[in-house]
């Protein structure tokens, strides 16, 4: 089936022996072309040729991204960079073996077209063979020895051999203004150390010369920075691709950086924002991921629609080609979800023959599916491999020990989404968790795994507190459930929530308490409140004004209590040497 992939896609290829000339001049045209080529040869072909192809789990495409469990040596992997300009070898900021399109020697070809063109082609082939492992030489020479390997018309024939190179290949415009293969064996520079420190200083997590602050926050900064560019902390190939994209974006290049890992089985694209993008949205490249994903069996209506319209790559297994576009978020220390760097912006399913896409279908963020998975975990019916704290690979949830570990991982991964759940969905989640974690029949088992049970309960408590602080974030702007409220209503709700939280922080989370104090300080420092109510005598205020002043004083006292709690906690931790 993979050979027929995108055979009806407009502008991709003409069928038959006489192909029309493929001319790609803009980055957007080029991206559409390589999307088809890479999906066909790097995803669909391995799926049909390899036994037990490891499909990508939908959860793996949800931020925050998980560390890879395996490296599949039999699957393809590559990195690629493309520029919407001609290359200038000496002035480029990276190293590569140059290839030349015959059109680059146009003036010489006018005088002696045959020998110049033959010499150029022979030189390109010698350069490529010097980097290609010897076992692939006979096959390469049989298929491409007499061809112009730079031409985009032969990219599909070159791709199986490009996948055997350890380093990146380079595409750019030639002298005729067309995209061609311009280089191989490119080393993408990775200035990780300076980027990491610069980013940490920018968001306030590092301070010059402060080693302790650096050591405590380094992993957070590293993970946040990498996730902005679509990766967890992973292999050098993907790290260098992300770092190179940062550098190209700063230089205002029009580029595509693309990488496929043998472990993640996902084509990740970092692309300069399209022309005309508002300046505020050009700080980060556009991040996309394409993978083969299985539609959940519970989404029966969606499966019927996809089957009827031919979107399934494999109808029996409900496999589709899914492209996910992400949106970056600036770091904000006041946000209760401060480590959220990326969120899903758009999901598209790509038709395997026509290339047509449909949007608006929720494949990876379906709340109902997440609740069903949670039910599977607590019942011991979850069979998807899970990496527990990068220390242990869990294949199932048959034992309570495994269930607690998987439950901790599940709650940790989906914490940001659970914090934003509607009250109805959250109530369903609470019912499932409470039915398992508070079940009398499980008391003896949980005593046996006391530390694991407390670990899950702690994460659960953190989510409960974070949901309330999320409401405080909205109240700070006088918003509640999407509506604008009065100052009095804001203060009433804030004091009510803080009173509840005061008793809930038996499970103490310092970061959440800091958020409470930041939000509270913003409110008690509000210039309008101070001028209109707080700094005026009671006799000069109306009954409504006196109520506001009284609520304001209650809020100040509650914040003082939280400061005292935090101070005692920090003192006790320092006394115990933590």
XYZ file of C-alpha atoms in Angstrom:
578
model
C 0.000 0.000 0.000
C 2.857 2.401 0.803
C 3.885 2.511 -2.892
C 0.511 4.053 -3.772
C 0.722 6.607 -0.968
C -0.242 10.141 -2.054
C -0.563 8.980 -5.668
C -3.581 11.295 -6.002
C -2.188 14.188 -3.994
C -2.309 17.393 -6.108
C 1.113 18.760 -7.006
C 3.049 15.820 -5.538
C 3.823 13.677 -8.615
C 2.449 12.853 -11.992
C 1.953 9.156 -12.537
C 3.436 7.375 -15.543
C 6.822 7.205 -17.165
C 6.888 10.864 -18.206
C 6.828 12.902 -15.042
C 6.293 16.627 -15.277
C 9.133 18.697 -13.899
C 8.801 19.305 -10.143
C 9.598 22.935 -9.425
C 9.593 23.969 -5.737
C 10.473 27.589 -5.066
C 8.928 28.536 -1.685
C 9.434 26.991 1.718
C 5.733 26.171 2.003
C 5.684 24.320 -1.333
C 8.807 22.442 -0.369
C 7.403 21.467 3.030
C 4.265 19.982 1.469
C 6.439 17.913 -0.887
C 8.769 16.543 1.806
C 5.811 15.847 4.105
C 4.567 13.377 1.510
C 8.032 11.908 0.841
C 8.949 11.460 4.502
C 5.567 10.041 5.511
C 5.728 7.595 2.608
C 9.304 6.352 3.029
C 9.927 6.892 6.766
C 6.563 5.955 8.302
C 4.343 4.019 5.878
C 7.044 1.900 4.269
C 8.470 0.645 7.620
C 4.908 0.058 8.887
C 4.175 -2.365 6.028
C 7.644 -3.916 5.793
C 8.517 -4.393 9.477
C 6.746 -6.946 11.622
C 5.154 -5.535 14.803
C 5.820 -1.909 13.880
C 5.656 0.075 17.157
C 2.824 2.544 16.648
C 3.068 5.824 18.518
C 0.754 6.034 21.519
C -1.477 9.124 21.434
C -0.204 10.106 24.897
C 3.342 10.344 23.497
C 2.278 13.347 21.389
C 0.884 15.206 24.405
C 3.231 17.618 26.221
C 5.091 17.178 28.421
C 6.845 14.607 26.248
C 8.017 11.357 27.745
C 11.540 9.990 27.569
C 11.845 7.272 24.931
C 11.639 3.675 26.142
C 13.433 1.863 23.311
C 15.628 2.586 20.309
C 14.357 0.680 17.283
C 17.532 0.096 15.271
C 15.590 -1.403 12.352
C 13.552 1.777 11.820
C 14.726 4.838 9.874
C 16.107 7.970 11.460
C 17.412 11.185 9.929
C 17.936 14.907 10.349
C 17.549 17.538 7.665
C 17.828 21.291 7.240
C 16.404 23.361 4.370
C 16.913 27.047 3.518
C 14.846 29.319 1.317
C 18.014 30.799 -0.186
C 21.214 29.750 -1.885
C 24.022 28.352 0.248
C 27.306 30.202 0.706
C 29.718 27.504 1.878
C 32.338 29.706 3.521
C 29.842 31.921 5.359
C 27.559 29.159 6.663
C 27.560 28.529 10.435
C 27.741 24.743 10.090
C 29.865 22.130 8.308
C 28.683 19.938 5.427
C 29.919 18.200 2.282
C 28.733 20.364 -0.616
C 26.879 19.018 -3.643
C 26.303 21.169 -6.736
C 23.355 21.322 -9.084
C 24.378 21.472 -12.792
C 22.568 24.825 -13.070
C 25.189 26.326 -10.708
C 27.676 25.994 -13.581
C 25.382 27.504 -16.178
C 27.976 29.747 -17.846
C 30.457 26.890 -18.312
C 27.744 24.569 -19.610
C 27.015 27.001 -22.462
C 30.524 26.366 -23.744
C 30.825 22.632 -23.064
C 27.520 21.318 -21.795
C 28.174 17.571 -21.939
C 31.489 17.316 -20.125
C 30.656 19.937 -17.449
C 27.345 18.321 -16.579
C 28.874 14.843 -16.477
C 31.762 16.049 -14.289
C 29.366 17.761 -11.864
C 27.231 14.638 -11.568
C 30.268 12.380 -11.124
C 31.720 14.678 -8.433
C 28.411 14.701 -6.533
C 28.223 10.898 -6.651
C 31.832 10.525 -5.428
C 31.125 12.919 -2.553
C 28.002 11.022 -1.558
C 29.637 7.587 -1.815
C 32.480 8.751 0.440
C 29.909 9.086 3.259
C 27.626 6.159 2.407
C 28.493 2.822 4.103
C 30.130 0.490 1.556
C 27.468 -2.204 1.782
C 25.000 0.188 0.095
C 27.328 1.200 -2.782
C 26.244 -1.486 -5.336
C 22.555 -0.711 -4.832
C 23.154 3.048 -5.054
C 25.246 2.762 -8.220
C 22.676 0.528 -9.876
C 19.865 3.008 -9.269
C 21.473 6.449 -9.374
C 24.902 6.282 -11.008
C 23.897 8.219 -14.147
C 21.415 10.608 -12.513
C 21.571 14.106 -11.102
C 21.319 13.233 -7.401
C 20.712 16.893 -6.489
C 17.441 17.113 -8.410
C 14.312 17.085 -6.305
C 12.795 14.675 -8.883
C 15.148 11.988 -7.590
C 14.728 12.776 -3.896
C 12.457 9.754 -3.400
C 15.160 7.457 -4.841
C 17.867 9.188 -2.769
C 15.932 9.050 0.483
C 16.585 5.357 1.342
C 20.325 6.099 1.064
C 20.109 9.441 2.925
C 18.541 7.495 5.797
C 21.770 5.474 6.117
C 23.855 8.585 6.877
C 24.445 9.444 10.521
C 24.348 13.189 9.938
C 21.982 15.691 8.344
C 21.365 16.371 4.674
C 20.908 19.912 3.389
C 18.466 21.317 0.835
C 18.425 24.874 -0.472
C 17.697 26.941 -3.568
C 20.062 26.569 -6.499
C 21.044 29.365 -8.889
C 17.796 28.786 -10.822
C 15.712 29.386 -7.667
C 14.624 25.748 -7.208
C 15.018 23.540 -4.111
C 17.723 20.916 -4.629
C 19.901 18.650 -2.505
C 22.909 20.868 -1.714
C 24.834 18.971 0.944
C 25.240 15.812 3.000
C 26.875 14.764 6.246
C 26.095 18.104 7.891
C 27.002 18.703 11.538
C 24.383 20.929 13.181
C 26.141 22.899 15.938
C 24.738 22.448 19.451
C 25.623 25.305 21.784
C 23.547 23.750 24.570
C 25.537 25.085 27.521
C 25.320 28.767 26.567
C 21.666 28.477 25.458
C 20.690 26.778 28.710
C 22.409 29.355 30.920
C 21.157 32.286 28.880
C 17.567 31.007 29.019
C 17.789 30.302 32.771
C 19.025 33.847 33.437
C 16.275 35.288 31.234
C 13.432 33.599 33.155
C 15.006 34.294 36.544
C 15.838 30.706 37.486
C 19.627 31.345 37.451
C 21.719 34.177 38.833
C 25.329 34.885 37.798
C 27.784 33.037 40.043
C 25.051 31.317 42.121
C 26.001 27.628 41.874
C 23.316 26.364 44.261
C 20.499 28.070 42.348
C 21.924 26.695 39.091
C 22.144 23.120 40.399
C 18.625 23.219 41.877
C 16.922 24.674 38.785
C 19.068 23.329 35.933
C 16.851 20.317 35.161
C 13.677 22.442 35.180
C 15.215 25.020 32.822
C 16.643 22.295 30.552
C 13.318 20.490 30.288
C 11.302 23.696 29.752
C 13.680 24.976 27.060
C 13.758 21.671 25.162
C 9.985 21.337 25.293
C 9.559 24.770 23.692
C 11.146 23.148 20.630
C 9.155 19.927 20.760
C 11.448 17.487 22.577
C 12.084 15.969 25.983
C 15.695 15.739 27.168
C 16.842 13.163 24.622
C 19.435 12.189 22.041
C 22.129 14.414 20.585
C 20.493 14.307 17.133
C 17.296 15.926 18.370
C 19.019 18.243 20.845
C 21.342 19.652 18.170
C 18.368 20.111 15.819
C 16.553 22.185 18.453
C 19.638 24.279 19.249
C 20.300 24.889 15.537
C 16.694 26.011 15.003
C 17.095 28.555 17.823
C 20.191 29.956 16.152
C 18.620 30.162 12.694
C 15.521 31.889 14.082
C 17.675 34.560 15.735
C 19.338 35.205 12.394
C 15.884 35.688 10.792
C 16.446 32.787 8.396
C 13.639 31.141 6.445
C 14.270 27.495 7.282
C 12.992 24.011 8.054
C 14.797 21.747 10.514
C 13.387 18.221 10.540
C 14.350 15.145 12.528
C 13.094 11.575 12.909
C 14.302 9.571 15.893
C 14.554 5.785 15.798
C 13.128 5.753 19.303
C 10.203 8.196 18.979
C 9.089 7.104 15.420
C 7.851 10.677 14.980
C 8.792 13.227 12.307
C 9.351 16.507 14.144
C 9.520 19.747 12.150
C 10.835 23.104 13.383
C 9.979 25.793 10.846
C 10.371 29.557 10.741
C 6.990 31.282 11.203
C 5.195 32.081 7.903
C 5.634 35.518 6.356
C 3.226 38.045 7.828
C 3.197 36.440 11.278
C 2.830 39.136 14.005
C 6.156 40.009 15.608
C 5.080 38.793 19.049
C 4.514 35.321 17.567
C 7.936 34.988 15.928
C 9.926 34.258 19.088
C 9.740 30.506 18.512
C 9.673 28.275 15.417
C 6.483 26.462 14.485
C 6.602 22.936 15.908
C 4.855 20.019 14.185
C 4.914 16.265 14.733
C 3.723 13.565 12.316
C 3.276 9.942 13.387
C 1.238 6.798 12.802
C -1.333 6.612 15.607
C -4.088 4.171 16.458
C -7.561 5.646 16.939
C -9.000 4.547 20.268
C -11.576 1.768 19.962
C -14.005 3.815 22.095
C -14.216 6.552 19.444
C -16.625 4.496 17.343
C -18.342 7.378 15.528
C -15.005 8.906 14.548
C -13.719 5.524 13.366
C -16.779 5.092 11.124
C -16.240 8.518 9.523
C -12.541 7.841 8.917
C -13.249 4.390 7.488
C -15.950 5.651 5.114
C -13.675 8.404 3.777
C -10.609 6.156 3.450
C -8.400 7.859 6.032
C -7.216 4.621 7.631
C -3.758 3.368 6.670
C -4.737 0.031 8.212
C -8.518 -0.269 8.785
C -8.197 -3.399 10.960
C -5.938 -1.652 13.454
C -7.545 1.815 12.951
C -4.166 3.397 12.093
C -4.096 6.995 10.813
C -1.441 9.539 9.825
C -1.713 12.259 12.469
C -0.080 15.675 12.282
C -0.072 17.779 15.460
C 0.840 21.470 15.550
C 1.866 22.967 18.889
C 1.775 26.378 20.514
C 4.564 27.669 22.777
C 3.970 29.476 26.082
C 6.301 31.991 27.697
C 7.529 31.139 31.167
C 5.433 32.878 33.829
C 6.393 32.435 37.511
C 2.894 33.579 38.561
C 1.194 30.758 36.661
C 0.292 27.677 38.705
C 1.160 25.659 35.578
C 4.561 27.321 35.368
C 6.284 24.324 33.743
C 3.830 24.237 30.822
C 5.968 25.157 27.803
C 3.847 23.666 25.024
C 0.238 22.838 24.276
C -1.614 21.268 21.352
C -2.800 23.922 18.874
C -4.155 21.805 16.021
C -4.637 18.145 15.050
C -4.919 16.995 11.435
C -5.512 13.535 9.978
C -3.878 13.099 6.558
C -5.449 10.938 3.861
C -2.880 8.316 2.770
C -3.779 8.546 -0.946
C -5.109 12.040 -1.694
C -3.176 13.938 0.978
C -6.413 15.666 2.050
C -6.527 16.697 5.701
C -9.373 16.999 8.179
C -9.154 19.079 11.349
C -11.247 19.459 14.458
C -11.058 15.782 15.441
C -9.743 15.234 18.938
C -7.535 12.161 18.685
C -5.012 12.726 21.472
C -6.772 15.027 23.952
C -10.091 13.273 24.261
C -11.072 13.633 27.929
C -13.379 10.626 27.776
C -10.507 8.449 26.551
C -8.301 9.732 29.368
C -10.934 8.819 31.951
C -11.311 5.363 30.390
C -7.525 4.892 30.609
C -7.639 5.929 34.255
C -10.326 3.293 34.836
C -8.121 0.723 33.107
C -5.214 1.605 35.407
C -7.127 1.224 38.683
C -8.733 -2.025 37.467
C -5.391 -3.492 36.440
C -6.302 -3.634 32.724
C -3.718 -1.135 31.407
C -1.248 -2.878 29.043
C 0.759 0.015 27.554
C 4.475 0.208 28.576
C 5.142 3.024 31.058
C 8.473 4.472 32.133
C 8.418 5.030 35.917
C 10.796 7.864 36.917
C 13.243 6.819 34.167
C 14.176 3.886 36.399
C 11.763 1.078 35.620
C 9.743 -0.083 32.617
C 6.274 -1.304 33.573
C 4.493 -3.523 31.038
C 1.141 -3.922 32.829
C -0.897 -2.991 35.936
C -1.733 -6.472 37.188
C -0.254 -5.861 40.672
C -1.180 -3.014 43.038
C 2.460 -1.971 43.106
C 2.413 -1.454 39.332
C -0.965 0.269 39.492
C 0.303 2.819 41.999
C 3.430 3.493 39.949
C 1.501 3.895 36.688
C -1.094 6.042 38.457
C 1.670 8.360 39.693
C 3.083 8.672 36.149
C -0.396 9.266 34.673
C -1.258 11.987 37.215
C 2.133 13.656 36.738
C 1.863 13.742 32.930
C -1.713 15.023 32.806
C -1.539 17.404 35.771
C -1.817 20.562 33.623
C -4.844 19.231 31.767
C -6.571 18.024 34.942
C -6.090 21.460 36.499
C -8.063 22.927 33.565
C -10.794 20.244 33.487
C -14.408 21.375 33.833
C -16.040 20.632 37.177
C -18.064 17.789 35.635
C -15.057 15.943 34.216
C -13.034 16.564 37.344
C -15.832 15.123 39.475
C -15.705 11.927 37.366
C -11.935 11.711 37.845
C -12.300 12.195 41.611
C -14.862 9.385 41.788
C -12.496 6.956 40.042
C -9.475 7.908 42.162
C -11.343 7.926 45.480
C -12.965 4.576 44.730
C -9.475 3.069 44.396
C -7.308 5.032 46.833
C -9.896 5.021 49.662
C -11.314 1.528 49.152
C -11.380 -0.365 52.506
C -10.494 -3.609 50.707
C -7.174 -2.070 49.660
C -6.020 -0.838 53.089
C -3.767 -3.821 53.751
C -2.215 -3.602 50.290
C -1.599 0.152 50.645
C 0.024 -0.392 54.039
C 2.408 -2.806 52.352
C 3.229 -0.183 49.685
C 2.927 2.791 52.009
C 5.527 4.978 50.291
C 4.024 4.420 46.828
C 0.508 5.091 48.118
C 1.652 8.333 49.748
C 3.458 9.325 46.553
C 0.225 8.983 44.534
C -1.826 10.670 47.242
C 0.640 13.548 47.342
C 0.357 14.096 43.573
C -3.438 13.872 43.840
C -3.408 16.463 46.640
C -1.156 18.711 44.575
C -3.679 18.634 41.718
C -6.558 19.434 44.086
C -4.695 22.437 45.486
C -3.546 23.583 42.039
C -7.161 23.641 40.798
C -8.101 26.047 43.582
C -5.066 28.239 42.908
C -6.042 28.217 39.222
C -9.340 29.817 40.314
C -7.360 32.382 42.338
C -5.448 33.301 39.164
C -8.729 34.202 37.460
C -10.074 35.981 40.540
C -6.992 38.219 40.567
C -8.341 39.641 37.274
C -11.913 39.690 38.701
C -12.985 36.785 36.513
C -14.964 33.792 37.778
C -16.267 31.027 35.509
C -15.810 33.280 32.490
C -17.720 36.262 33.896
C -16.536 39.594 35.305
C -17.343 40.017 39.013
C -17.251 42.869 41.511
C -14.404 43.588 43.925
C -16.553 42.437 46.828
C -17.374 39.123 45.149
C -13.697 38.655 44.260
C -12.585 39.177 47.872
C -15.353 36.914 49.241
C -14.339 34.063 46.940
C -10.617 34.529 47.563
C -10.977 34.478 51.354
C -13.239 31.418 51.126
C -10.747 29.502 48.949
C -7.754 30.507 51.094
C -9.594 29.381 54.239
C -10.063 25.957 52.647
C -6.466 25.786 51.411
C -5.141 26.662 54.862
C -6.323 23.290 56.122
C -5.394 21.371 52.979
C -1.693 22.263 53.054
C -1.018 19.507 55.524
C 0.236 18.127 52.205
C 2.632 21.023 51.731
C 3.881 22.101 48.296
C 6.173 25.089 48.511
C 5.730 26.142 44.879
C 1.952 26.296 45.302
C 2.225 28.318 48.516
C 4.526 30.752 46.712
C 1.873 31.124 43.965
C -0.759 31.869 46.643
C 1.438 34.607 48.117
C 2.220 36.118 44.686
C -1.458 36.204 43.687
C -2.497 37.521 47.115
C 0.136 40.264 47.045
C -1.077 41.374 43.609
C -4.609 41.767 44.998
C -3.708 43.546 48.258
C -1.481 45.918 46.255
C -4.268 46.848 43.841
C -4.107 50.684 43.560
C -7.864 51.045 43.098
C -8.679 48.998 46.222
C -6.144 50.925 48.288
C -7.273 54.357 47.093
C -11.037 53.759 47.060
C -11.517 51.661 50.217
C -8.491 50.675 52.307
C -6.833 54.073 52.869
C -10.113 55.818 53.720
C -11.726 56.227 57.131
C -14.672 53.962 57.935
C -16.966 56.975 58.446
C -16.301 58.095 54.872
C -17.282 54.688 53.426
C -20.705 53.327 52.505
C -21.832 49.993 54.029
C -20.677 48.315 50.788
C -17.263 49.999 51.093
C -16.908 48.931 54.737
C -17.661 45.322 53.721
C -14.907 45.477 51.109
C -12.450 46.932 53.621
C -13.298 44.163 56.118
C -12.812 41.457 53.469
C -9.514 43.065 52.451
C -8.282 42.867 56.078
C -9.321 39.202 56.261
C -7.323 38.540 53.074
C -4.251 40.237 54.554
C -4.515 38.108 57.710
C -4.864 34.909 55.678
C -1.779 35.787 53.638
C 0.126 36.405 56.881
C -0.902 32.932 58.036
C 0.397 31.400 54.819
C 3.689 33.285 55.243
C 4.013 31.934 58.781
C 3.270 28.380 57.605
C 5.893 28.682 54.870
C 8.460 30.172 57.223
C 8.002 27.338 59.740
C 8.199 24.719 56.961
C 11.404 26.185 55.549
C 12.898 26.421 59.038
C 12.039 22.791 59.816
C 13.520 21.631 56.491
C 16.689 23.627 57.111
C 16.921 22.182 60.623
C 16.650 18.631 59.295
C 19.364 19.333 56.709
C 17.085 19.088 53.627
